[in-house]
mmCIF file of C-alpha atoms in Angstrom:
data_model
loop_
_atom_site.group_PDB
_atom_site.id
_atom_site.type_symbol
_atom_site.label_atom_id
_atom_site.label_comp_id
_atom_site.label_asym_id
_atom_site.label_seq_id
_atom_site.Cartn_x
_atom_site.Cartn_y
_atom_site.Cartn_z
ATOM 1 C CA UNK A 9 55.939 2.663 -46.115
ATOM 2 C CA UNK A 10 52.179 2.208 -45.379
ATOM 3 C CA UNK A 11 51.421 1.442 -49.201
ATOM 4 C CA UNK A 12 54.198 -1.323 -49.131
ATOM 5 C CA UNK A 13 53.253 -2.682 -45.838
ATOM 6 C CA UNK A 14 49.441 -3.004 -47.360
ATOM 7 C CA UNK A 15 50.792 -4.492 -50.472
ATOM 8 C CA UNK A 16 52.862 -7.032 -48.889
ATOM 9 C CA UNK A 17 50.192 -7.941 -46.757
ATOM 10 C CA UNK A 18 47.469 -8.834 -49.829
ATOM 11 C CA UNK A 19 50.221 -10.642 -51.433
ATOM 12 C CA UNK A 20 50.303 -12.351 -48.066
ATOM 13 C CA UNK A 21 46.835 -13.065 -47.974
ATOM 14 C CA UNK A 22 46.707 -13.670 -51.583
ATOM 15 C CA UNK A 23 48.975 -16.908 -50.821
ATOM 16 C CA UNK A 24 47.647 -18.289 -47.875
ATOM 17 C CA UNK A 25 44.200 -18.030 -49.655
ATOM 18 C CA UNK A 26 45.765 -19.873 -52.841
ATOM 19 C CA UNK A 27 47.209 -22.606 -50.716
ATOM 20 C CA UNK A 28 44.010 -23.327 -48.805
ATOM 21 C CA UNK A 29 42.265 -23.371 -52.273
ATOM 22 C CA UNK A 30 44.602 -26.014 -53.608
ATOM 23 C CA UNK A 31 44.795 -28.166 -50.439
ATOM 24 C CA UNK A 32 40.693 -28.428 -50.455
ATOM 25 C CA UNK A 33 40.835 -29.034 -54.000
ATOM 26 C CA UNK A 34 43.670 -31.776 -53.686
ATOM 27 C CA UNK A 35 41.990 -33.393 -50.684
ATOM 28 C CA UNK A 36 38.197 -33.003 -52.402
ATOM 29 C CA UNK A 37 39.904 -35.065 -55.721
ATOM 30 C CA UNK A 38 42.725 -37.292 -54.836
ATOM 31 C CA UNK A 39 42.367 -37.192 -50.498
ATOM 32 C CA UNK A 40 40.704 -40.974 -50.078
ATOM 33 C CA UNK A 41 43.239 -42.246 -52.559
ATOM 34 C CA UNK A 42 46.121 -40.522 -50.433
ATOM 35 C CA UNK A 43 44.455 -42.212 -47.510
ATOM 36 C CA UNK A 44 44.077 -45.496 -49.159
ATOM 37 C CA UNK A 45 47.695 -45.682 -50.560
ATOM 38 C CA UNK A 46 49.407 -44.589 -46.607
ATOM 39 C CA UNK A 47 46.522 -45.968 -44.544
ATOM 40 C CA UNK A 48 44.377 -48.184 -45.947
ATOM 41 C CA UNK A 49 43.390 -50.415 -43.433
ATOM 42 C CA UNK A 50 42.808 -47.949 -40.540
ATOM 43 C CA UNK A 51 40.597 -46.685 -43.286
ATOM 44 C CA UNK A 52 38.312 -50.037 -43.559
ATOM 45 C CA UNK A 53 35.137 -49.791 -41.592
ATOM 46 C CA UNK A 54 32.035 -52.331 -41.389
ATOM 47 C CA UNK A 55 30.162 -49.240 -39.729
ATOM 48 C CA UNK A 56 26.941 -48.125 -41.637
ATOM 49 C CA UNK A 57 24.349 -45.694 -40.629
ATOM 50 C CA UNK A 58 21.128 -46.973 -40.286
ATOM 51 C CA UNK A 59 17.852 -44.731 -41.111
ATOM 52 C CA UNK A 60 16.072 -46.557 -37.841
ATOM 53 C CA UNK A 61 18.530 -47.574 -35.314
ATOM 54 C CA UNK A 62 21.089 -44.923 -36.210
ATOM 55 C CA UNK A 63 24.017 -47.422 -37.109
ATOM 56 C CA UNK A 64 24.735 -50.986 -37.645
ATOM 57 C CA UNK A 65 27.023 -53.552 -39.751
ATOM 58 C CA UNK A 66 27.414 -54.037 -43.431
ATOM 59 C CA UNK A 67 26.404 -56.623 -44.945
ATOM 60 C CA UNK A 68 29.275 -59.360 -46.318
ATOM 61 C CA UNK A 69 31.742 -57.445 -45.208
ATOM 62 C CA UNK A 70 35.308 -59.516 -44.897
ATOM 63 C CA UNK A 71 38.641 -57.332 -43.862
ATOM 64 C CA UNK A 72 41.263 -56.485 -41.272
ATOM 65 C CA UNK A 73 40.676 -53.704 -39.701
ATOM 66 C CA UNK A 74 42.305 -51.664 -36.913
ATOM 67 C CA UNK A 75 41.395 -51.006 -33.218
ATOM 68 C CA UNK A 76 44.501 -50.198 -31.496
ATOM 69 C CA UNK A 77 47.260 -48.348 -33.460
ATOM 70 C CA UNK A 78 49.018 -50.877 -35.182
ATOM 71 C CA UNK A 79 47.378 -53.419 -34.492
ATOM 72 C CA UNK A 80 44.491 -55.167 -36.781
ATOM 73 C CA UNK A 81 41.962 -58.187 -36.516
ATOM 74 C CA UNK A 82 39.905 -60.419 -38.743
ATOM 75 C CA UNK A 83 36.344 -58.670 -39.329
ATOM 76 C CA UNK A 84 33.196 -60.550 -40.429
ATOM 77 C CA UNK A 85 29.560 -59.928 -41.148
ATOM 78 C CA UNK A 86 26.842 -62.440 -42.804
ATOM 79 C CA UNK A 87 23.923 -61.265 -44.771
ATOM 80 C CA UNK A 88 21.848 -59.974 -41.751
ATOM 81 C CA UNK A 89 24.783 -57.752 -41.034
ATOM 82 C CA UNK A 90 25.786 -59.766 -37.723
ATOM 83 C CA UNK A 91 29.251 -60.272 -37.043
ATOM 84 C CA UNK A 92 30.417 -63.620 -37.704
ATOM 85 C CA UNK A 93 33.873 -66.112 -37.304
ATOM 86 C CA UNK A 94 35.633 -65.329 -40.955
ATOM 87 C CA UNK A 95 35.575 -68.643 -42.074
ATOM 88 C CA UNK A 96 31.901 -69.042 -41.547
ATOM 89 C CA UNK A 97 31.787 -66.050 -44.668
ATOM 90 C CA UNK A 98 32.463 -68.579 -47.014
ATOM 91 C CA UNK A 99 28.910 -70.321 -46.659
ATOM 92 C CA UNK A 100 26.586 -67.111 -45.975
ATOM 93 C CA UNK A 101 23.547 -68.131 -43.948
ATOM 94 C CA UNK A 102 19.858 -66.952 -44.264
ATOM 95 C CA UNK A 103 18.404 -67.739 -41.407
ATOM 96 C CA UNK A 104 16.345 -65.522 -39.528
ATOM 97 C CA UNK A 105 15.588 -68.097 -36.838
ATOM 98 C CA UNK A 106 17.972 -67.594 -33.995
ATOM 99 C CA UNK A 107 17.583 -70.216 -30.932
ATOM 100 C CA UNK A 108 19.676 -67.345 -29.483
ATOM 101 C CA UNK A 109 20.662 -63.719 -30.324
ATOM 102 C CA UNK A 110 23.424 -61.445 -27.968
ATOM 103 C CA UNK A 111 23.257 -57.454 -27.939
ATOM 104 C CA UNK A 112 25.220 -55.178 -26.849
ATOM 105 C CA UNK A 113 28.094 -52.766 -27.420
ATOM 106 C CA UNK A 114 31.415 -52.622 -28.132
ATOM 107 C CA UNK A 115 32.190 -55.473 -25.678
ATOM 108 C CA UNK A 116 29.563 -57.718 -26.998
ATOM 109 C CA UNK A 117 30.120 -57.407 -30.592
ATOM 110 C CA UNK A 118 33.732 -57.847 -29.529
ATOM 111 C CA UNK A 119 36.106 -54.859 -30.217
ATOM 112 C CA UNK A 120 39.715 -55.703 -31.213
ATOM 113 C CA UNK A 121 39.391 -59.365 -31.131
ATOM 114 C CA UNK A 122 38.956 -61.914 -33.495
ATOM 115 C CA UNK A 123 34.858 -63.203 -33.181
ATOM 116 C CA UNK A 124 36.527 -67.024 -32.738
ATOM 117 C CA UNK A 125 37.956 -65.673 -29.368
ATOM 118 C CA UNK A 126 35.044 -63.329 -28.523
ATOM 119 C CA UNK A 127 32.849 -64.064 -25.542
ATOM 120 C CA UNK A 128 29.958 -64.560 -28.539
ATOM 121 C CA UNK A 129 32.421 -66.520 -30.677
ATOM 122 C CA UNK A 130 33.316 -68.702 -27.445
ATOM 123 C CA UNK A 131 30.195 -69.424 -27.546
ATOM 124 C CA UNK A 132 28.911 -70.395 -30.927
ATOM 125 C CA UNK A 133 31.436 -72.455 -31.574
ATOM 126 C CA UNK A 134 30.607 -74.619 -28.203
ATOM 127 C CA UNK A 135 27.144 -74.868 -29.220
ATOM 128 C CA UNK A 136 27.286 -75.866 -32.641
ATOM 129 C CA UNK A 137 23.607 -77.547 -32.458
ATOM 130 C CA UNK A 138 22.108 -73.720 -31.652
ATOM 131 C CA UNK A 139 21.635 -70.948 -34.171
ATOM 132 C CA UNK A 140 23.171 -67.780 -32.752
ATOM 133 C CA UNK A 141 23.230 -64.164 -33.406
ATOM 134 C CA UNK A 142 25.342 -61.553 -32.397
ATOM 135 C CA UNK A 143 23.385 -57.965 -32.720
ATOM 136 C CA UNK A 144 25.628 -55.869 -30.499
ATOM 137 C CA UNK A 145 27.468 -52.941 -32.629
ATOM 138 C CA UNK A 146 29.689 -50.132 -30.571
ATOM 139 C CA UNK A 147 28.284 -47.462 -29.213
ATOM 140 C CA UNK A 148 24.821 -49.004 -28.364
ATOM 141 C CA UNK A 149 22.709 -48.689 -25.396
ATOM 142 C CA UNK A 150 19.437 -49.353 -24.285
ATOM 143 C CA UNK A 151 17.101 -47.294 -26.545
ATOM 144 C CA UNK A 152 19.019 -48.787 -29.342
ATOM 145 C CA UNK A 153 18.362 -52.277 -28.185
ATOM 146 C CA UNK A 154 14.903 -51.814 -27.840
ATOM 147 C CA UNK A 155 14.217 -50.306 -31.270
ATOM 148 C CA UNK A 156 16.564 -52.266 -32.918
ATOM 149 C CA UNK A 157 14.899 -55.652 -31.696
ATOM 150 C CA UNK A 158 11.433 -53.783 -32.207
ATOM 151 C CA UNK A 159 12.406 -53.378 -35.975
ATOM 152 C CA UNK A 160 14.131 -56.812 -36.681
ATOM 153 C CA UNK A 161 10.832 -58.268 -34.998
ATOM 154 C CA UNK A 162 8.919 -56.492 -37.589
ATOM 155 C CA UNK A 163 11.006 -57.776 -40.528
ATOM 156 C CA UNK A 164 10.713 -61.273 -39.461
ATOM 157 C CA UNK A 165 13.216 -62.017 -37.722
ATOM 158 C CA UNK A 166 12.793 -64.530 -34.665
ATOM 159 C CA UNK A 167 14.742 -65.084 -31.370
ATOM 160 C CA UNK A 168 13.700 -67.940 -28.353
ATOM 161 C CA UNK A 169 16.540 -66.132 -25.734
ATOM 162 C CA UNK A 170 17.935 -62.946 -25.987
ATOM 163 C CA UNK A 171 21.074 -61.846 -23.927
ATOM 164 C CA UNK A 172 21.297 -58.087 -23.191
ATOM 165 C CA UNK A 173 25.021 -57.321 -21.953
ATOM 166 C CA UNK A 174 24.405 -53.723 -20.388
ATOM 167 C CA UNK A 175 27.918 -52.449 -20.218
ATOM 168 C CA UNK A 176 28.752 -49.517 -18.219
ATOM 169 C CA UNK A 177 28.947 -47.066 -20.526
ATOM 170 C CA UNK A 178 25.551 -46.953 -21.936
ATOM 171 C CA UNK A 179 24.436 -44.533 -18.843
ATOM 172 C CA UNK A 180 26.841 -41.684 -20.731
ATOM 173 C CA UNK A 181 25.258 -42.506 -24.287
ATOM 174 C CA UNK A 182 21.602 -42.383 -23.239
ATOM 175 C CA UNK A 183 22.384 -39.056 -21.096
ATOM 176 C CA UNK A 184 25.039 -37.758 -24.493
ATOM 177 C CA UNK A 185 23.695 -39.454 -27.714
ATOM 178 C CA UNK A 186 20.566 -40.955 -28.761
ATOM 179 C CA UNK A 187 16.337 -40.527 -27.889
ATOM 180 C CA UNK A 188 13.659 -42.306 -29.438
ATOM 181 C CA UNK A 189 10.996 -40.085 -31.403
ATOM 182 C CA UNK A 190 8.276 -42.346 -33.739
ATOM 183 C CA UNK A 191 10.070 -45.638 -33.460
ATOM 184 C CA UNK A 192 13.167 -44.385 -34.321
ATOM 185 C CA UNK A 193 16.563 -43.547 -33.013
ATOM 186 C CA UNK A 194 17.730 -39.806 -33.046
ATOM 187 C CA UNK A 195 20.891 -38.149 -32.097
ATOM 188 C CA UNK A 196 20.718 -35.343 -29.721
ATOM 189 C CA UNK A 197 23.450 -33.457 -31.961
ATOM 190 C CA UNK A 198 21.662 -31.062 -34.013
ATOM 191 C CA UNK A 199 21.301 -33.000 -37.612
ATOM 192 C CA UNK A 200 22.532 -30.169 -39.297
ATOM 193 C CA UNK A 201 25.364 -29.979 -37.434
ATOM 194 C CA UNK A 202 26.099 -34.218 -37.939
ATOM 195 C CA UNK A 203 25.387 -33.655 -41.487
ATOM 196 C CA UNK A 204 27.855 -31.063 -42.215
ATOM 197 C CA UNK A 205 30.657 -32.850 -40.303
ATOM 198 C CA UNK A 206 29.550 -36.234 -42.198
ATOM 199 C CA UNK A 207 30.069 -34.377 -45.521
ATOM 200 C CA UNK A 208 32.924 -32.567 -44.147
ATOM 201 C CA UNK A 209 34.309 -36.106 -43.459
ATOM 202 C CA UNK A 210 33.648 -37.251 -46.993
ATOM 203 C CA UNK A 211 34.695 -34.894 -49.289
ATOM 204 C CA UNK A 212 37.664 -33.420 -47.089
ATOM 205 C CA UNK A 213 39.465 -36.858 -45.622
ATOM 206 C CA UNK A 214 43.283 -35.773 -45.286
ATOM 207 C CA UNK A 215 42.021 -32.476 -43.455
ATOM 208 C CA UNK A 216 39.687 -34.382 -41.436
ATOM 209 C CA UNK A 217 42.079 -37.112 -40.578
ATOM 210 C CA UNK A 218 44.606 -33.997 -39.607
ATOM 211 C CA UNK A 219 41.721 -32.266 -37.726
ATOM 212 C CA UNK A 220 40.848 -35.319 -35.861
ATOM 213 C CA UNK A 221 44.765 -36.024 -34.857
ATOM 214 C CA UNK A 222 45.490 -32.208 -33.967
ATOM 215 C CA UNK A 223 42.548 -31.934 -31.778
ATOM 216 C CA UNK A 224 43.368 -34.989 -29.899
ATOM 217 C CA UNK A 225 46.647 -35.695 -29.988
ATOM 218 C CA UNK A 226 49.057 -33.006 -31.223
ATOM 219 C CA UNK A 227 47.740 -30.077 -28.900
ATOM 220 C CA UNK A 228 47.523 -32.018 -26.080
ATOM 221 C CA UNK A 229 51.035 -32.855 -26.383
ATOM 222 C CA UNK A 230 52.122 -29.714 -27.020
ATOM 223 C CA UNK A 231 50.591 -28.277 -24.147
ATOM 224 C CA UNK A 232 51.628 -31.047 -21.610
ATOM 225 C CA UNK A 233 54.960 -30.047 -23.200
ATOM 226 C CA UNK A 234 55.766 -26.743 -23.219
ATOM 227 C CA UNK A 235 53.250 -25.148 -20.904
ATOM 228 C CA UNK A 236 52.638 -28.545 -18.547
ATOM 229 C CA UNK A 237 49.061 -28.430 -18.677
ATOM 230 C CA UNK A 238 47.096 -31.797 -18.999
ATOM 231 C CA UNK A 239 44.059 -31.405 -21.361
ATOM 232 C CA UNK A 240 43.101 -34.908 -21.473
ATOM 233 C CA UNK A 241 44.174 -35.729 -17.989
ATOM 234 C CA UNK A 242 41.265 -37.703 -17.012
ATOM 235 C CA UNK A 243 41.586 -41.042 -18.618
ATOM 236 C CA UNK A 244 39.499 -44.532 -18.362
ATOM 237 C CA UNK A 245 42.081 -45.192 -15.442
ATOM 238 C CA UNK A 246 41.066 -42.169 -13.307
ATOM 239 C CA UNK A 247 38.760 -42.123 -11.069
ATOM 240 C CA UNK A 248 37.476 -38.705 -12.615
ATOM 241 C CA UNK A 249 36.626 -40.573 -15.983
ATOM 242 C CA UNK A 250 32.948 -39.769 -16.508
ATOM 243 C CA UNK A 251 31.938 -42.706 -18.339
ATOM 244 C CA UNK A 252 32.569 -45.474 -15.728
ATOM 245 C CA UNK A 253 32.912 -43.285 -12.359
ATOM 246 C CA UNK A 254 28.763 -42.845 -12.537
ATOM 247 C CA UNK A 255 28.916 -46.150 -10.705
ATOM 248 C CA UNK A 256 30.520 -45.033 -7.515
ATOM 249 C CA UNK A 257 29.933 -41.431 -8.104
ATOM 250 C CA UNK A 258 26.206 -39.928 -7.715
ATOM 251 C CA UNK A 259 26.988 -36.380 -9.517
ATOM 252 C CA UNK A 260 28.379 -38.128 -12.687
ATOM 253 C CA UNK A 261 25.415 -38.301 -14.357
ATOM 254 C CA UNK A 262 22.234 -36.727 -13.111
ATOM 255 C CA UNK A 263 19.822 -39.945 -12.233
ATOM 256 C CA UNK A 264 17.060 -39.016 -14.998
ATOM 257 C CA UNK A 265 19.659 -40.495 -17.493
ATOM 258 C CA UNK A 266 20.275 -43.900 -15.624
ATOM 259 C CA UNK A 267 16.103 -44.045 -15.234
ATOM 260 C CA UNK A 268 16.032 -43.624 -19.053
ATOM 261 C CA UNK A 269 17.736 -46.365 -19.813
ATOM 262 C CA UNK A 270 16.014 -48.503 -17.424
ATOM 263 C CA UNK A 271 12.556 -47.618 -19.188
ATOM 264 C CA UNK A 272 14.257 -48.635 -22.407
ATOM 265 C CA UNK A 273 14.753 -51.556 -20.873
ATOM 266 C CA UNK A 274 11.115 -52.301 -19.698
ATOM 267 C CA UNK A 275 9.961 -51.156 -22.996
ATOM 268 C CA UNK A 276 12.538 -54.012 -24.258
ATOM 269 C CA UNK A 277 10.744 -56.709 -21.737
ATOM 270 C CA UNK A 278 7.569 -55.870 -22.748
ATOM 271 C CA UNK A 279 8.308 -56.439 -26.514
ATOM 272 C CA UNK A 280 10.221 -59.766 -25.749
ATOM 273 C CA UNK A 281 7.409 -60.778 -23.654
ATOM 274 C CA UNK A 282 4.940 -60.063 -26.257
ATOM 275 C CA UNK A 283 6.580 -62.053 -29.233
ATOM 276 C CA UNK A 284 7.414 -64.847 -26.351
ATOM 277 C CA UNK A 285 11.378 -64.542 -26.202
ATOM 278 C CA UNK A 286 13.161 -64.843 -23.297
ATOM 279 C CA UNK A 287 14.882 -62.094 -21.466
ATOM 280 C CA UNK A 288 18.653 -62.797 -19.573
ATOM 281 C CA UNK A 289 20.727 -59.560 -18.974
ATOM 282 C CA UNK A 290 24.688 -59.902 -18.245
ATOM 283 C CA UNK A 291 26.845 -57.304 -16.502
ATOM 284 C CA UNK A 292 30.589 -56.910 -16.236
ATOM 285 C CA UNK A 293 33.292 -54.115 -14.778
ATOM 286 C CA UNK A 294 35.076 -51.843 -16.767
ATOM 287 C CA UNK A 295 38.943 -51.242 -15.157
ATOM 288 C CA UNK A 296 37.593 -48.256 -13.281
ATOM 289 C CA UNK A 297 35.280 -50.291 -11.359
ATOM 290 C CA UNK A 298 37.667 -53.393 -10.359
ATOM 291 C CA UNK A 299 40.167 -49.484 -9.389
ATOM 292 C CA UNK A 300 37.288 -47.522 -7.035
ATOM 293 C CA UNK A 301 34.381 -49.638 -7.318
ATOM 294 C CA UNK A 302 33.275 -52.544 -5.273
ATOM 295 C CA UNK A 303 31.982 -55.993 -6.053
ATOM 296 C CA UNK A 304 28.546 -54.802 -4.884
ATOM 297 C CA UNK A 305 28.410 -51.677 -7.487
ATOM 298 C CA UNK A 306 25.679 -49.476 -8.392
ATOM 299 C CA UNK A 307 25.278 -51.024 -11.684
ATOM 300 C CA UNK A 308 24.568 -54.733 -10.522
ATOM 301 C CA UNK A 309 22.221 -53.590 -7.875
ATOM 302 C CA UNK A 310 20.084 -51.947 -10.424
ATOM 303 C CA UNK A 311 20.399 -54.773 -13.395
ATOM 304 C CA UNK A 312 19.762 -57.353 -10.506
ATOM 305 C CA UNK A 313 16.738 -55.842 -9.164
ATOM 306 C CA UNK A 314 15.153 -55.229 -12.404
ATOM 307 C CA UNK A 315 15.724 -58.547 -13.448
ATOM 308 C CA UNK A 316 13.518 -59.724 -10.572
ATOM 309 C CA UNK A 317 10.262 -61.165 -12.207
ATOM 310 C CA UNK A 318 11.657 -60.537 -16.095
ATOM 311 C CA UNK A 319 14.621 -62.364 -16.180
ATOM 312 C CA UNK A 320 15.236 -66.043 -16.801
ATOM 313 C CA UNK A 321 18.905 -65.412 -15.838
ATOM 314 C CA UNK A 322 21.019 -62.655 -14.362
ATOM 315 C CA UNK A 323 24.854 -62.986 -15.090
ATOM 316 C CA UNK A 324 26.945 -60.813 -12.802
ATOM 317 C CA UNK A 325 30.716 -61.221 -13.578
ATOM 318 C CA UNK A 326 31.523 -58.372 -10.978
ATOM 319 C CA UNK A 327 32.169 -61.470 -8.324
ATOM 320 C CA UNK A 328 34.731 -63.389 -10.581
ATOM 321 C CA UNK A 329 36.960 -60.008 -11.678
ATOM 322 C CA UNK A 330 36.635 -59.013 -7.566
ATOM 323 C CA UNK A 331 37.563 -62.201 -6.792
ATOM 324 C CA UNK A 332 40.870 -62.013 -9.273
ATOM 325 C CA UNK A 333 41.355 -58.380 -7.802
ATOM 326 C CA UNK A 334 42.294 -59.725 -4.313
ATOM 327 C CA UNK A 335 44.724 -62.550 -5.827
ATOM 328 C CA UNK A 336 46.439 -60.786 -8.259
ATOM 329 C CA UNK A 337 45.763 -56.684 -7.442
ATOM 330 C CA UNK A 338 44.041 -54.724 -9.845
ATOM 331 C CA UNK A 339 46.505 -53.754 -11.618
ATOM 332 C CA UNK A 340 47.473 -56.507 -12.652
ATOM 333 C CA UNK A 341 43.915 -57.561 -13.425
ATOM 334 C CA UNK A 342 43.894 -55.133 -16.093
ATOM 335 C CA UNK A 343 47.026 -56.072 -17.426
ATOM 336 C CA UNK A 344 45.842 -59.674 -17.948
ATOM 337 C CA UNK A 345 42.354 -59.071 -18.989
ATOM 338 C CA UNK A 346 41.699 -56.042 -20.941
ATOM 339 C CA UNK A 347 43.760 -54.850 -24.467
ATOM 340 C CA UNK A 348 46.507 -52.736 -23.412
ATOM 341 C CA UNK A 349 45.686 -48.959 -23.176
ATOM 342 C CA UNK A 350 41.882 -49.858 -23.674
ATOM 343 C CA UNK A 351 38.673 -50.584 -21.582
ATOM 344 C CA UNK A 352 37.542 -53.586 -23.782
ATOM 345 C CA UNK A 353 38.577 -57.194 -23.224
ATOM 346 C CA UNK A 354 41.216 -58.559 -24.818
ATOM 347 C CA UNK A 355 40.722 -62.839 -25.195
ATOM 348 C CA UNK A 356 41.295 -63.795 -21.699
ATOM 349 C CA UNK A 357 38.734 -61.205 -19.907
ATOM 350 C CA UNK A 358 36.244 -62.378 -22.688
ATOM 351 C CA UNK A 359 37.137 -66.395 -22.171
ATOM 352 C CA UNK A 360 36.151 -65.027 -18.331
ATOM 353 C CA UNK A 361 32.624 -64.149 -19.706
ATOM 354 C CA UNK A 362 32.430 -66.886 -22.061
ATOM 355 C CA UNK A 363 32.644 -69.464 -19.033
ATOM 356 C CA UNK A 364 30.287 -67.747 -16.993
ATOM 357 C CA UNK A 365 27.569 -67.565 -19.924
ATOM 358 C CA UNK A 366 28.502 -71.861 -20.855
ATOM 359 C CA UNK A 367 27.008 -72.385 -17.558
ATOM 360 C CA UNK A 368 23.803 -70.546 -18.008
ATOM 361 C CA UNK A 369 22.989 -71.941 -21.882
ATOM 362 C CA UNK A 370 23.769 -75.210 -20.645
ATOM 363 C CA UNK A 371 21.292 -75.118 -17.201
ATOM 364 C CA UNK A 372 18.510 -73.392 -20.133
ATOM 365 C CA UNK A 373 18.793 -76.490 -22.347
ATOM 366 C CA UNK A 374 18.834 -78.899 -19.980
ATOM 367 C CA UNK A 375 15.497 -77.870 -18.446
#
């Protein structure tokens, strides 16, 4: 009985090691063109890393690609690797004179939307007579803005104004994600760690893919399901959500991390002020803040009073979203201005910040 038992057992493990054999093997040989025939354009990135400033855009790059499930927009770089309307692709520009040049994140480079009906977009096309750049990629914050401009500087590029959108997130990615050592951008991951999921991620896809979904979506379900436990309970809607509460909630992040990005931010004047370009910095709420924040938050008193004596212009954008919170609720707020299900703006929240920022270009070129 034992002897059998044992036997059936190695035959057992026998399989199951013969089937994880083949599935590597099938995913290291044929996985990206399983990927490309099911889901090819949730596939398409214009994400690069960057040996400096950790990540930016390709170069040239023209596609659809995906943002919200299902859902895809028009995606277009130049040959500085700034994002760009699609039709403008046709006649590549090499200019590395900007009258103007926008960073930021996610919201600034314009997640989910076409660039034509981005805030930056907005505003290219109503200033045809100025040369403008948009440098913002997700995910940045302020060490990356500093050492990004530092190295574009150093290549040749030139800028006259430069608009720093801080968004509200970049508190969690200079307390989670990056530090500058000699000039350059490092992730606080271990490297060997992000190398060994980056090549995990490239020669495994399929199991990657699966591992990504299972993680985040299939166990949580299951869970809420059959035992009614919540993993991911705290979403960008909750006032628990770490990312955005830091603003109205003093043990989010521990205040060394909000200081750090402020110094990344002086470092950034200093440079600007050095190679004579002018410094604005705009602000605007996530949907947490318009839910348990207030029009006076944490985050525009410190962007206001470090603007004081650096700035040629601060643009706060908390008053106008405040201001639509007690006509319409915030609820519906949300609903009108940001993509469904998502923090960023969808094309009316960024037409909001478009109008704001007309106002300002126009009262700089009219001096």
């Amino acid at each position: 009985m034992k002897n059998s038992f044992l036997h059936t057992a190695k035959s057992l493990c026998k399989v199951i090691f013969l089937t994880i054999v083949l599935l590597l093997t099938t995913d290291l040989i044929l996985g990206n063109f399983f990927l490309n025939q099911f889901d090819k354009k949730s596939n398409t990135t214009p994400y690069i890393d960057h040996n400096v400033y950790d990540h930016t855009l390709k170069k040239n790059f023209k596609d659809k690609i995906q943002w919200t499930p299902g859902e895809f927009y028009n995606y277009c770089t130049d040959n500085n690797g700034f994002r760009i309307k699609c039709e403008d692709n046709k006649e590549i520009s090499s200019t590395t004179n900007f009258d103007i040049a926008f960073i930021g994140d996610s919201f600034t480079e314009g997640i989910g939307v076409d660039f034509e009906k981005t805030f930056v977009g907005i505003i290219k096309e109503e200033f045809k007579d100025l040369s403008i750049a948009n440098l913002a990629v997700t995910s940045y914050s302020p060490s990356v803005y500093y050492i990004k401009l530092n190295e574009l500087i150093k290549q040749g590029y030139s800028f006259k104004n430069l608009f720093v959108y801080v968004d509200i997130s970049d508190v969690h990615d200079e307390a989670k994600k990056y530090k500058i050592k000699n000039n350059k951008i490092v992730r606080k991951k271990n490297p060997v760690v992000i190398k060994f999921q980056k090549k995990i991620n490239q020669y495994f896809p399929v199991i990657s893919k699966f591992n990504k979904k299972l993680k985040n979506v299939l166990i949580p379900n299951l869970k809420e399901k059959y035992f009614g436990k919540k993993t991911n309970s705290c979403t960008y809607l909750d006032k628990c959500y770490q990312k955005s509460s830091w603003t109205y909630n003093n043990t989010a992040y521990d205040e060394i991390y909000i200081e750090k990005g402020i110094h990344s931010m002086e470092k950034l004047y200093e440079l600007l002020k050095k190679n004579n370009i002018n410094l604005s910095i705009g602000i605007y709420p996530w949907p947490g803040q318009l839910l348990y924040d207030t029009e006076d938050s944490k985050q525009v008193k410190i962007w206001k009073n470090f603007c004081e004596n650096k700035c040629d212009y601060f643009i706060n954008n908390f008053p106008i979203f405040f201001d639509l919170n007690k006509k319409l609720g915030s609820q519906q707020v949300i609903k009108k201005y940001f993509i469904n299900g998502d923090v960023h703006f969808n094309e009316n929240g960024n037409s909001i910040i478009a109008s704001s920022l007309s106002g300002v270009i126009k009262k700089m070129y009219s001096k």
